[in-house]
Coordinates of C-alpha atoms in Angstrom, one line a residue:
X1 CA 31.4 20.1 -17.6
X2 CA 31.5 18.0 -14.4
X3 CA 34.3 17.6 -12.6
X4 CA 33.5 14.6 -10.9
X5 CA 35.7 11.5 -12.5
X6 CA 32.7 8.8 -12.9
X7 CA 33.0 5.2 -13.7
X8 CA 30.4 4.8 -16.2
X9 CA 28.2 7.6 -17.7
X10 CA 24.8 7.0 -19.2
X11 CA 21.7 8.7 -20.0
X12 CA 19.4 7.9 -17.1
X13 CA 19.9 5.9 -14.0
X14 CA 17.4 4.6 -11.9
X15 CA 17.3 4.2 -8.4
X16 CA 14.9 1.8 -7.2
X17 CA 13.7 -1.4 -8.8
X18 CA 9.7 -1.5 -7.8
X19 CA 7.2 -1.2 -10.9
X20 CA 8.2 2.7 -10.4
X21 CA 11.5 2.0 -11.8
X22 CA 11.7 -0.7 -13.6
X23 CA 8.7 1.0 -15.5
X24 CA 11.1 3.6 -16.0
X25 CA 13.9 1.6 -17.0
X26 CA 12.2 -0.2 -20.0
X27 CA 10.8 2.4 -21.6
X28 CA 13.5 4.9 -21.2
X29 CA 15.6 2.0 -23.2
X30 CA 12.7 1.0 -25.5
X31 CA 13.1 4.9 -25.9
X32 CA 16.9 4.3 -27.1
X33 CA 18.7 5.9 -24.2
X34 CA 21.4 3.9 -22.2
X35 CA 20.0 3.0 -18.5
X36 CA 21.3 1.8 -15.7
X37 CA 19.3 0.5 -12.3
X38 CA 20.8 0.4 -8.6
X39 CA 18.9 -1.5 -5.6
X40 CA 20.4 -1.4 -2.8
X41 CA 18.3 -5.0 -1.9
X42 CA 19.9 -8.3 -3.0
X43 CA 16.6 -8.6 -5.2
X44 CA 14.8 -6.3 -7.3
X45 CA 11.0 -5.4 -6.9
X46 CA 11.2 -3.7 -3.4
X47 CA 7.4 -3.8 -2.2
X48 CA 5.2 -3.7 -5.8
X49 CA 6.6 -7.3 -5.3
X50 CA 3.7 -7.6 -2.3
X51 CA 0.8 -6.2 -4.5
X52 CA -1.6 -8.2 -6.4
X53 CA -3.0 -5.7 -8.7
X54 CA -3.1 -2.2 -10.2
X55 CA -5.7 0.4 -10.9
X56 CA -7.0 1.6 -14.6
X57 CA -10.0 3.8 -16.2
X58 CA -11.6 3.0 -19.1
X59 CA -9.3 0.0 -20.0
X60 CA -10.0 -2.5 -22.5
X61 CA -10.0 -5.3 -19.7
X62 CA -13.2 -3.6 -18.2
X63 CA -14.2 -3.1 -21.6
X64 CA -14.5 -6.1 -22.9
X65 CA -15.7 -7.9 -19.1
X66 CA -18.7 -5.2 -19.6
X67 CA -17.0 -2.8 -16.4
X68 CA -18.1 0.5 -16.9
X69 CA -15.9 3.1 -15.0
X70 CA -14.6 6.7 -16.6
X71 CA -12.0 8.2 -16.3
X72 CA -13.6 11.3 -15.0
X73 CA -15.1 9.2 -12.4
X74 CA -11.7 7.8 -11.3
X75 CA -10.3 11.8 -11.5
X76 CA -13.5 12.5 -9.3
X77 CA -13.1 9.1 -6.6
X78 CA -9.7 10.2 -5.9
X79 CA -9.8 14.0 -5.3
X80 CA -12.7 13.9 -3.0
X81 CA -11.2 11.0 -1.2
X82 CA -8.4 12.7 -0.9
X83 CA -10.1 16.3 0.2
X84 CA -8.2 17.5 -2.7
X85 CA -5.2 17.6 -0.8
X86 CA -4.2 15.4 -3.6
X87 CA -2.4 17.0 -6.9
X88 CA -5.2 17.6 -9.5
X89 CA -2.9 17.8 -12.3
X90 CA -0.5 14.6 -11.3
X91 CA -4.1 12.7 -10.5
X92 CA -5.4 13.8 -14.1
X93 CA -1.6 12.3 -15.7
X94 CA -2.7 9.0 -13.6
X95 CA -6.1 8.4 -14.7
X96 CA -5.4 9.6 -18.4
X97 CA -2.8 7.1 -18.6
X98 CA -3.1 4.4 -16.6
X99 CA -4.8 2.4 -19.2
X100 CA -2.2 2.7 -21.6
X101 CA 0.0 1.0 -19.1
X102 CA -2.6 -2.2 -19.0
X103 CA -1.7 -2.3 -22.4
X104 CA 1.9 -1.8 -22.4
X105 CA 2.1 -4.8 -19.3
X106 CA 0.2 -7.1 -21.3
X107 CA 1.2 -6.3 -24.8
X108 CA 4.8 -5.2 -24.7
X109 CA 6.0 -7.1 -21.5
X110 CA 3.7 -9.9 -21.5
X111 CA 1.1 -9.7 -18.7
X112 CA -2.0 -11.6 -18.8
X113 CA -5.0 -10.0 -16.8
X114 CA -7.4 -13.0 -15.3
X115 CA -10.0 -10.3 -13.5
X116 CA -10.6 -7.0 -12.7
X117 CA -12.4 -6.6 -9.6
X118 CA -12.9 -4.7 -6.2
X119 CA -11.2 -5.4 -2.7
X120 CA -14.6 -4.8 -0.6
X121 CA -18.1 -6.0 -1.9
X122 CA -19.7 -3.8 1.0
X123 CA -18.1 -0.7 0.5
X124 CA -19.5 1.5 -1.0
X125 CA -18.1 3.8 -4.0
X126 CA -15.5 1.3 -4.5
X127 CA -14.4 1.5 -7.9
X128 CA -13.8 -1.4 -10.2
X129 CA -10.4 -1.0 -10.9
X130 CA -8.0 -3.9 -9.9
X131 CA -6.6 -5.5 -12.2
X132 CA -5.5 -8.6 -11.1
X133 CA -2.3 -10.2 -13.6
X134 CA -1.3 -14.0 -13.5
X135 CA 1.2 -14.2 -11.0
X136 CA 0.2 -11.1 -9.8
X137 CA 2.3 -7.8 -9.9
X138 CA 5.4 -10.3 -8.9
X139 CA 5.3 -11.6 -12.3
X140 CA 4.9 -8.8 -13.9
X141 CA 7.7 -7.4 -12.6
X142 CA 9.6 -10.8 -13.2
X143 CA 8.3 -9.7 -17.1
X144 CA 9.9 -6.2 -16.7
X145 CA 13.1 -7.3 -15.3
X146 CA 13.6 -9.9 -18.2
X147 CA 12.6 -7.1 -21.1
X148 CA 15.1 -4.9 -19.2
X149 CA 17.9 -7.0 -19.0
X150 CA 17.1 -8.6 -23.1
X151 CA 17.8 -5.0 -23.7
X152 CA 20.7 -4.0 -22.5
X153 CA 19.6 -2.4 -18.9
X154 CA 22.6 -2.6 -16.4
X155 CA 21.5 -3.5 -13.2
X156 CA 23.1 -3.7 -10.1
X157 CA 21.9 -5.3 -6.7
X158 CA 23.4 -4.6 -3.5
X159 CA 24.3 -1.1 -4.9
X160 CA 23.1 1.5 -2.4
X161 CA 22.4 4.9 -3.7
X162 CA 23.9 7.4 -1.5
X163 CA 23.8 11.0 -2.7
X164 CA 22.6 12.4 -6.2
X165 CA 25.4 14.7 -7.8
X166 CA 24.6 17.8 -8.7
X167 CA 26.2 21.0 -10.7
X168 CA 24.7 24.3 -11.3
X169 CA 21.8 23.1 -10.2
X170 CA 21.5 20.8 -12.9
X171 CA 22.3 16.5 -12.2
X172 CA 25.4 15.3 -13.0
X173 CA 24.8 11.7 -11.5
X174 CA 24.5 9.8 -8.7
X175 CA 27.2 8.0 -6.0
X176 CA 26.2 4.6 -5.1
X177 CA 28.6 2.3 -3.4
X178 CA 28.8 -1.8 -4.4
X179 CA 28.5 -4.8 -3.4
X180 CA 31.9 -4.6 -2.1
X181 CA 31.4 -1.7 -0.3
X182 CA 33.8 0.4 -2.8
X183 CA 32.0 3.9 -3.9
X184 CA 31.2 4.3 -7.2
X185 CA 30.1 7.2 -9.4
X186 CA 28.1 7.3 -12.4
X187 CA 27.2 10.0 -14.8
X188 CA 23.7 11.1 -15.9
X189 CA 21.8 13.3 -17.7
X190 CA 18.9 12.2 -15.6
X191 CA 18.7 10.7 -12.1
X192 CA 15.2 8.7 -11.3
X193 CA 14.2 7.9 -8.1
X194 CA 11.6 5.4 -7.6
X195 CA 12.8 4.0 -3.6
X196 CA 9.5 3.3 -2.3
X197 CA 9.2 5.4 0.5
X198 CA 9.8 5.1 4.3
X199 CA 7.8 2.4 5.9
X200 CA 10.5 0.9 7.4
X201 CA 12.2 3.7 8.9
X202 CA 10.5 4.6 12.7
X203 CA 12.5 8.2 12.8
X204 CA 11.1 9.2 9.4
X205 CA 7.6 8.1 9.9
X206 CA 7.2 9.5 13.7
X207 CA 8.3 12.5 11.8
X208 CA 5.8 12.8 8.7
X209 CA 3.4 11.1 9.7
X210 CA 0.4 11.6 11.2
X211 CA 0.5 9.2 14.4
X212 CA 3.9 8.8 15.9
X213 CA 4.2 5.3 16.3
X214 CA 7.2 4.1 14.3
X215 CA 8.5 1.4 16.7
X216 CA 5.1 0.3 16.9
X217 CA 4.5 -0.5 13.3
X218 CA 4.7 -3.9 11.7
X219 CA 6.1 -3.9 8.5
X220 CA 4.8 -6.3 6.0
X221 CA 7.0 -4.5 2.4
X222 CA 9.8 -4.0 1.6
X223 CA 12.8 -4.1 4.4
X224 CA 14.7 -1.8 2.2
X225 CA 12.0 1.0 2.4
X226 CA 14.4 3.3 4.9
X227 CA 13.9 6.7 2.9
X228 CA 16.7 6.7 1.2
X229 CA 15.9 8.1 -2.0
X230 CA 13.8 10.9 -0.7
X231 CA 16.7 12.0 1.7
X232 CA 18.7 12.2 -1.1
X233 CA 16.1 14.5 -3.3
X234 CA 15.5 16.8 -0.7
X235 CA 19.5 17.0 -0.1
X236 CA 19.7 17.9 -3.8
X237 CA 17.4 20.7 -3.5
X238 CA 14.0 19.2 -3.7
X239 CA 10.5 19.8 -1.3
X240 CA 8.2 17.2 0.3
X241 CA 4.7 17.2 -0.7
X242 CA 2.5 18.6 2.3
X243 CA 0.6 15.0 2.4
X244 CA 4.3 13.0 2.9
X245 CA 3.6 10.9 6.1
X246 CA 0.5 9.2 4.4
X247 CA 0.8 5.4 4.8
X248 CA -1.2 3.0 3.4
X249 CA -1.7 1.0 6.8
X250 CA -4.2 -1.7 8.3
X251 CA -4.8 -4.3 11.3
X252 CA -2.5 -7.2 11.3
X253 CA -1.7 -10.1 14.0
X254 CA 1.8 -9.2 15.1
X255 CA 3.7 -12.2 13.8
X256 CA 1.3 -13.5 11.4
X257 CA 1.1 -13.4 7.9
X258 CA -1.5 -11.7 5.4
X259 CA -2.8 -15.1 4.5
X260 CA -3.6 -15.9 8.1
X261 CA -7.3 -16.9 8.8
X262 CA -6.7 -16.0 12.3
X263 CA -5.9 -12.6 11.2
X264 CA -8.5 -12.3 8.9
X265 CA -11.0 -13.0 11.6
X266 CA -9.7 -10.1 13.6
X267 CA -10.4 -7.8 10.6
X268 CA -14.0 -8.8 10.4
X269 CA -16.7 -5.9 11.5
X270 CA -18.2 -8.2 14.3
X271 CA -17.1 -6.6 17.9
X272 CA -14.0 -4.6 18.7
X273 CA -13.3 -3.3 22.3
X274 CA -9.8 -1.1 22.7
X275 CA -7.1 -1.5 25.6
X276 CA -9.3 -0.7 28.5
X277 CA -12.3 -3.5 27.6
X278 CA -15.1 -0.4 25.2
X279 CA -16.4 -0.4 22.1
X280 CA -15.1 2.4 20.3
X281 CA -16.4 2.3 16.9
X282 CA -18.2 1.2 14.1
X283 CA -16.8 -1.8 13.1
X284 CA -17.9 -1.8 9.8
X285 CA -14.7 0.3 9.2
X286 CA -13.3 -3.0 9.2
X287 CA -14.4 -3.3 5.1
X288 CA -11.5 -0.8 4.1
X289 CA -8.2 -1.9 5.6
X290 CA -6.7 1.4 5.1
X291 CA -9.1 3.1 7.3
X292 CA -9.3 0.2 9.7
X293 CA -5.4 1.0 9.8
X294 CA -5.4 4.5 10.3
X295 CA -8.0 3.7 13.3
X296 CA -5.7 1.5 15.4
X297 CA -2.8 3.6 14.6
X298 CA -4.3 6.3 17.0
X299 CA -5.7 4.3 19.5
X300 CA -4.3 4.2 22.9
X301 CA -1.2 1.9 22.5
X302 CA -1.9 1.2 19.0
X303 CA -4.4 -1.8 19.2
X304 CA -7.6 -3.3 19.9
X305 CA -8.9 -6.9 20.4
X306 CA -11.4 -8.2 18.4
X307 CA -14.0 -10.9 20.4
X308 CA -15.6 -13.5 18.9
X309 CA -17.5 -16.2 20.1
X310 CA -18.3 -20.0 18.9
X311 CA -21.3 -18.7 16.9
X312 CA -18.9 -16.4 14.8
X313 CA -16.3 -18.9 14.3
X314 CA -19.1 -21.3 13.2
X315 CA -20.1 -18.4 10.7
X316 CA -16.6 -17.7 9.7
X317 CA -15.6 -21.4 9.0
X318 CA -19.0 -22.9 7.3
X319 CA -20.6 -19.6 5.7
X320 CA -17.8 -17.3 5.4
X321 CA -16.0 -13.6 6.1
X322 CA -17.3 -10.6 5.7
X323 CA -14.3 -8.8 4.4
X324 CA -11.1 -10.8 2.6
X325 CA -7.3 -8.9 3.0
X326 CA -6.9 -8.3 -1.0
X327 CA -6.5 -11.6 -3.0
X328 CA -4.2 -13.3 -0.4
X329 CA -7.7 -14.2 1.4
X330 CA -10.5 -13.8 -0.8
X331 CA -13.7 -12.0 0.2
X332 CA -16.2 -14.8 1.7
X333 CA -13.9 -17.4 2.1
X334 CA -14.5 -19.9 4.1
X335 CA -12.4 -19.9 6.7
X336 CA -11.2 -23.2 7.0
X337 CA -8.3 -23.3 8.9
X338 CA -9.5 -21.3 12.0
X339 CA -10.1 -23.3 14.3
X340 CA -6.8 -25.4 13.9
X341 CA -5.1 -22.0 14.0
X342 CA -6.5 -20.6 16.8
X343 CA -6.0 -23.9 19.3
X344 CA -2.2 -23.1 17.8
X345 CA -2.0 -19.9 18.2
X346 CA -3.1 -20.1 21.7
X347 CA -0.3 -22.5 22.5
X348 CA 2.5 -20.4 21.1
X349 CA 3.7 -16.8 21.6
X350 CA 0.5 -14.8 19.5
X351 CA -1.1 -12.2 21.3
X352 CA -4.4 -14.8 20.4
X353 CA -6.5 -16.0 23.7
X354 CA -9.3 -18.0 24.4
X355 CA -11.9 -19.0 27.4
X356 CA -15.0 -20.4 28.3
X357 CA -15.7 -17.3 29.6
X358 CA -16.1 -13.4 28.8
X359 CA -14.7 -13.0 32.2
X360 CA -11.8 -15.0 32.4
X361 CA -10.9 -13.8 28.6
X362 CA -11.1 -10.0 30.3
X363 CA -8.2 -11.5 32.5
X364 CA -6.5 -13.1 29.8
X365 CA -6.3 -9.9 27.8
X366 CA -5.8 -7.6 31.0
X367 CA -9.0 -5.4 31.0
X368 CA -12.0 -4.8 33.5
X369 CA -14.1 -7.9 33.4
X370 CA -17.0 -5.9 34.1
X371 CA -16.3 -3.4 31.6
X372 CA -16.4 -6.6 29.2
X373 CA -19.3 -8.0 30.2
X374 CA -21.1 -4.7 30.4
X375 CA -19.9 -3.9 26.7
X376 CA -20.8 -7.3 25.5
X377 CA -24.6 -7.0 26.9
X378 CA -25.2 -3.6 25.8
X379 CA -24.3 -5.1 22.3
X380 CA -26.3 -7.6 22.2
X381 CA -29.4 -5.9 22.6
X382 CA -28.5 -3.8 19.7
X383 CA -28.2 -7.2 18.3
X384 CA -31.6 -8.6 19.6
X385 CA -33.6 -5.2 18.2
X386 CA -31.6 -5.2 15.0
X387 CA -30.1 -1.7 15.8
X388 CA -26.8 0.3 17.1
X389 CA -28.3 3.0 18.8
X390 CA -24.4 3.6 20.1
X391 CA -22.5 3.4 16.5
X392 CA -25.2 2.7 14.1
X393 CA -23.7 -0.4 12.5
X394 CA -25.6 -2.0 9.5
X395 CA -27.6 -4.3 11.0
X396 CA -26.4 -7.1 8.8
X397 CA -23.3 -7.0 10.5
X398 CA -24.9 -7.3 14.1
X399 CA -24.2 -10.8 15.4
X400 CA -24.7 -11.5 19.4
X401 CA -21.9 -12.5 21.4
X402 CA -23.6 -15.5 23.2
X403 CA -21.8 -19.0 23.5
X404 CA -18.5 -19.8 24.6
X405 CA -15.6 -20.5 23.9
X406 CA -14.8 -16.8 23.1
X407 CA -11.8 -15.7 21.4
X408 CA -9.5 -12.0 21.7
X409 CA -7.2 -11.3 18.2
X410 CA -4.8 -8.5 19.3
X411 CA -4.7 -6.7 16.3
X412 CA -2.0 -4.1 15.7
X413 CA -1.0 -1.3 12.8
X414 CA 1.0 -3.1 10.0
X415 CA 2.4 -1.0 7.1
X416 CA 3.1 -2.1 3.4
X417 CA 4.0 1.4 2.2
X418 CA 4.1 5.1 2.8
X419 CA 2.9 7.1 -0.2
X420 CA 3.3 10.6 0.1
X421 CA 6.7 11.8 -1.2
X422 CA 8.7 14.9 -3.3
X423 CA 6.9 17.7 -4.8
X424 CA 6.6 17.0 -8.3
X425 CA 5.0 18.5 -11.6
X426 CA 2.8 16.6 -14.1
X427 CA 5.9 15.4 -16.3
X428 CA 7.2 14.1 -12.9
X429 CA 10.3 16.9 -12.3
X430 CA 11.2 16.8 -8.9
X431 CA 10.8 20.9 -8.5
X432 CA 12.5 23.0 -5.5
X433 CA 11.1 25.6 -2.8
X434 CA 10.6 27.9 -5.0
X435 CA 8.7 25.7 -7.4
X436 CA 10.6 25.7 -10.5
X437 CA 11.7 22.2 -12.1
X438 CA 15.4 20.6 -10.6
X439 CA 17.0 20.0 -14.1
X440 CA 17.9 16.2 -14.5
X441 CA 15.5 15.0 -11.1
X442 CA 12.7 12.7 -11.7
X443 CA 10.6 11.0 -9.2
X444 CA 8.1 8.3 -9.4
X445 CA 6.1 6.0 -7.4
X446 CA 5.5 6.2 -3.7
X447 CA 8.7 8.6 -3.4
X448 CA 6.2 11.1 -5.9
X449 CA 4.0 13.2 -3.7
X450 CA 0.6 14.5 -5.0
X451 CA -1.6 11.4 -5.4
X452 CA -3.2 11.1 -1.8
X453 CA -4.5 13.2 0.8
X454 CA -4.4 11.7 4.4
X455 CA -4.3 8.2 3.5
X456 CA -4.4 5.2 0.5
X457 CA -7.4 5.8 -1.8
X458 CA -9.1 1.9 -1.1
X459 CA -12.3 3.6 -2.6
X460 CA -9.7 3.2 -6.1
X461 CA -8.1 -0.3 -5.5
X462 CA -4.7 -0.7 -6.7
X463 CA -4.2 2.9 -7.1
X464 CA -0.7 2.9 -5.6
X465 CA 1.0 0.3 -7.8
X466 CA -1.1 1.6 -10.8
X467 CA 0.6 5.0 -10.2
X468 CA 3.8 3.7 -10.0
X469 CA 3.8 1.8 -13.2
X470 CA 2.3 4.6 -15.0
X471 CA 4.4 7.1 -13.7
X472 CA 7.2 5.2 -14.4
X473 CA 7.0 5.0 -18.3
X474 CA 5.5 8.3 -18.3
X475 CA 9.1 9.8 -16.4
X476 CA 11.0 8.1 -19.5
X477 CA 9.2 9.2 -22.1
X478 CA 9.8 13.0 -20.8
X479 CA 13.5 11.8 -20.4
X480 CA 13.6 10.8 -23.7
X481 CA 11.9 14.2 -25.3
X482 CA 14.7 16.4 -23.1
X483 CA 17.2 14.4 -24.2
X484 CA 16.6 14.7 -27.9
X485 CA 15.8 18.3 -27.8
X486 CA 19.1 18.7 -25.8
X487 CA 17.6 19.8 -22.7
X488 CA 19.5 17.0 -20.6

């Protein structure tokens, strides 16, 4: 029997209030057990709150819009992508499930699903897996907060977690500490921790991840992704999955938002040169955000410009991109408001330049303008023949660099999420060093480790937020069975 005096006892508590947990939440009280929530945020939805869509096999919205894609091919797209550093078993619990949790979002919470669809026409293997909700995840997770709190969920905002009690080896609860800053300790026969990761803390992620560049990172979640809730697992005895420091990262304008045409222009796969004025890379890489991300992430100083000229911007406004950022700028949009946001951006404190010259944008941008001009000729005679003899870029991405005014995007790392997280089983036990299962510990979501390898599997949109919705429900429902058996 604990000794710990607490001030309210229930049968699970939840710490964290993303899809993960308030997955979790509902079902575990849809399950009949008393639950409780803590975010430590003023808000609930931590960074699922950010994501458009989530990822299911053999669904009945691909079914019935005539989308063909297996389950074993989803088990297959993520492993390899992942060099099977990923968890077979925790992958095979995702892809079994997930569509079960299409149906539980739309038929038990109340999610409608307008289109399931890909992030990348272009890129191939992409999977046709994002399902896109009215509203987007936001609203579903508006749906899950109301079912939660209709059925007698506690929830508490502004209620950090701050160590998970333990006895025996077995959870006891968890100490939190309110609004008021007053601790407070709450009993549990099961903790859950569902806290999104550390994306916005620059010790953590210079120490997990693969690039230290922490202070270099802009963060586009969650501000209350700090780490929290894994700190607290491994302090209570559990392990970090080998692949912890992957992030799902990509190029963003430092100060500019995801729905940005001037960003978007600095994503597209036209011509890329890095801090010293060189091409350095296919920029067709530019199709999957995430790798784009990891690229710039361990470049010298963490950036590269992108350099455009009044042909492209002609292109990008009148035909079209080449590549959209998710649903917040479709793919081949017209970008419409470029040119009005470039003569702004020049004016104001964006790392965005222009010039009537390659040369004097060199200067601008503080490189060789040689090297510039030198780059930009040898490139367009790959143009001219219609090959990259240097990176072997598809030709159909191969436009000249000819007319001024040119442009330079500085384009940096931002980061929504990490991903890797605690060592878990298939029934999502948080296990210790030695492997066996911490009684009582649960974790879901990005704080789960086992579903990635080195970083977010774009090839399987909306893999992430699928992951943490499914693993949420499926955490409760083992609750639930321990519980009634008297395990817990």
């Amino acid at each position: 029997m604990s000794e710990t005096q607490f001030d309210a006892e229930y049968d699970v508590v939840v710490v964290g209030s993303g899809a993960s947990g308030l997955s979790c939440a509902l079902q575990a009280v849809k399950n009949g057990l008393t639950v409780a929530v803590l975010e430590k945020m003023p808000h609930l939805g931590g960074s699922s709150a950010f994501a458009e869509g989530h990822a299911a096999f053999e669904s009945d919205e691909q079914i019935k819009r005539g989308i063909d894609v297996t389950k074993t091919e989803g088990f297959d797209a993520i492993l390899e992508y992942s060099h099977w550093r990923a968890d077979p078993s925790i992958v095979s619990r995702f892809v079994e499930n997930a569509n079960e949790t299409i149906r539980k979002m739309r038929d038990e919470v109340g999610a409608v699903y307008k289109e399931v669809i890909v992030t990348a026409p272009d890129q191939p293997g992409e999977l046709v897996t994002w399902h896109i909700p009215e509203g987007e995840v936001a609203h579903v997770l508006e749906l899950l907060e109301a079912e939660c709190r209709r059925r007698g969920v506690d929830i508490f905002v502004e209620t950090p977690a701050k160590k998970i009690l333990t006895e025996d080896g077995r959870v006891t609860g968890i100490l939190a500490e309110d609004a008021d800053g007053q601790a407070v300790a709450l009993g549990a026969k099961a903790v859950v921790v569902g806290t999104g990761g550390f994306a916005c803390n620059p010790e953590m992620f210079n120490k997990y991840a693969a690039h230290p560049i922490g202070e270099k990172l802009i963060n586009v979640g969650n501000p209350g992704n700090t780490g929290d809730g894994l700190t607290m697992m491994m302090d209570a005895g559990a392990v970090p999955y080998p692949s912890i420091g992957t992030a799902l990262l990509f190029p963003i304008v430092r100060g500019k938002t995801v729905t940005s045409h001037s960003n978007n222009a600095g994503m597209q796969p036209y011509f890329w040169v890095n801090n010293t004025g060189h091409r350095f890379i296919n920029e067709i890489v530019g199709l999957n955000f995430g790798n784009a991300g990891d690229v710039v992430a361990g470049l010298p100083d963490s950036y590269y410009w992108t350099i455009l000229d009044k042909t492209q911007i002609d292109h990008l406004v009148n035909v079209g991109n080449e590549v959209g950022l998710g649903i917040y700028v479709r793919n081949h949009e017209q970008l419409v408001n470029l040119p009005t946001e470039l003569a702004t951006d020049m004016e104001g404190s964006f790392d965005i330049f222009g010039a009537e010259s390659l040369a004097e944008l060199a200067a601008k941008i503080g490189v060789d303008p040689q090297v510039l001009q030198s780059e930009v000729a040898e490139y367009n005679t790959y143009c001219e023949a219609g090959e990259d003899r240097k990176f072997h870029k598809d030709p159909k991405y191969l436009l000249p660099l000819v007319s001024g005014p040119y442009y330079a995007i500085k384009m940096e790392p931002g980061i929504m999420i990490t991903m890797g997280g605690i060592k878990i089983d298939d029934h999502m036990h948080c296990v210790d060093k030695e492997g066996n299962v911490i009684p009582g510990l649960f974790s879901v979501g990005c704080d789960a480790g086992g579903l990635f390898g080195e970083s977010y599997t774009l090839s399987v949109p909306g893999t992430a937020n699928g992951f943490a919705l499914t693993s949420g429900w499926l955490a409760a429902d083992e609750i639930s069975d321990q519980v009634k058996a008297g395990a817990l």
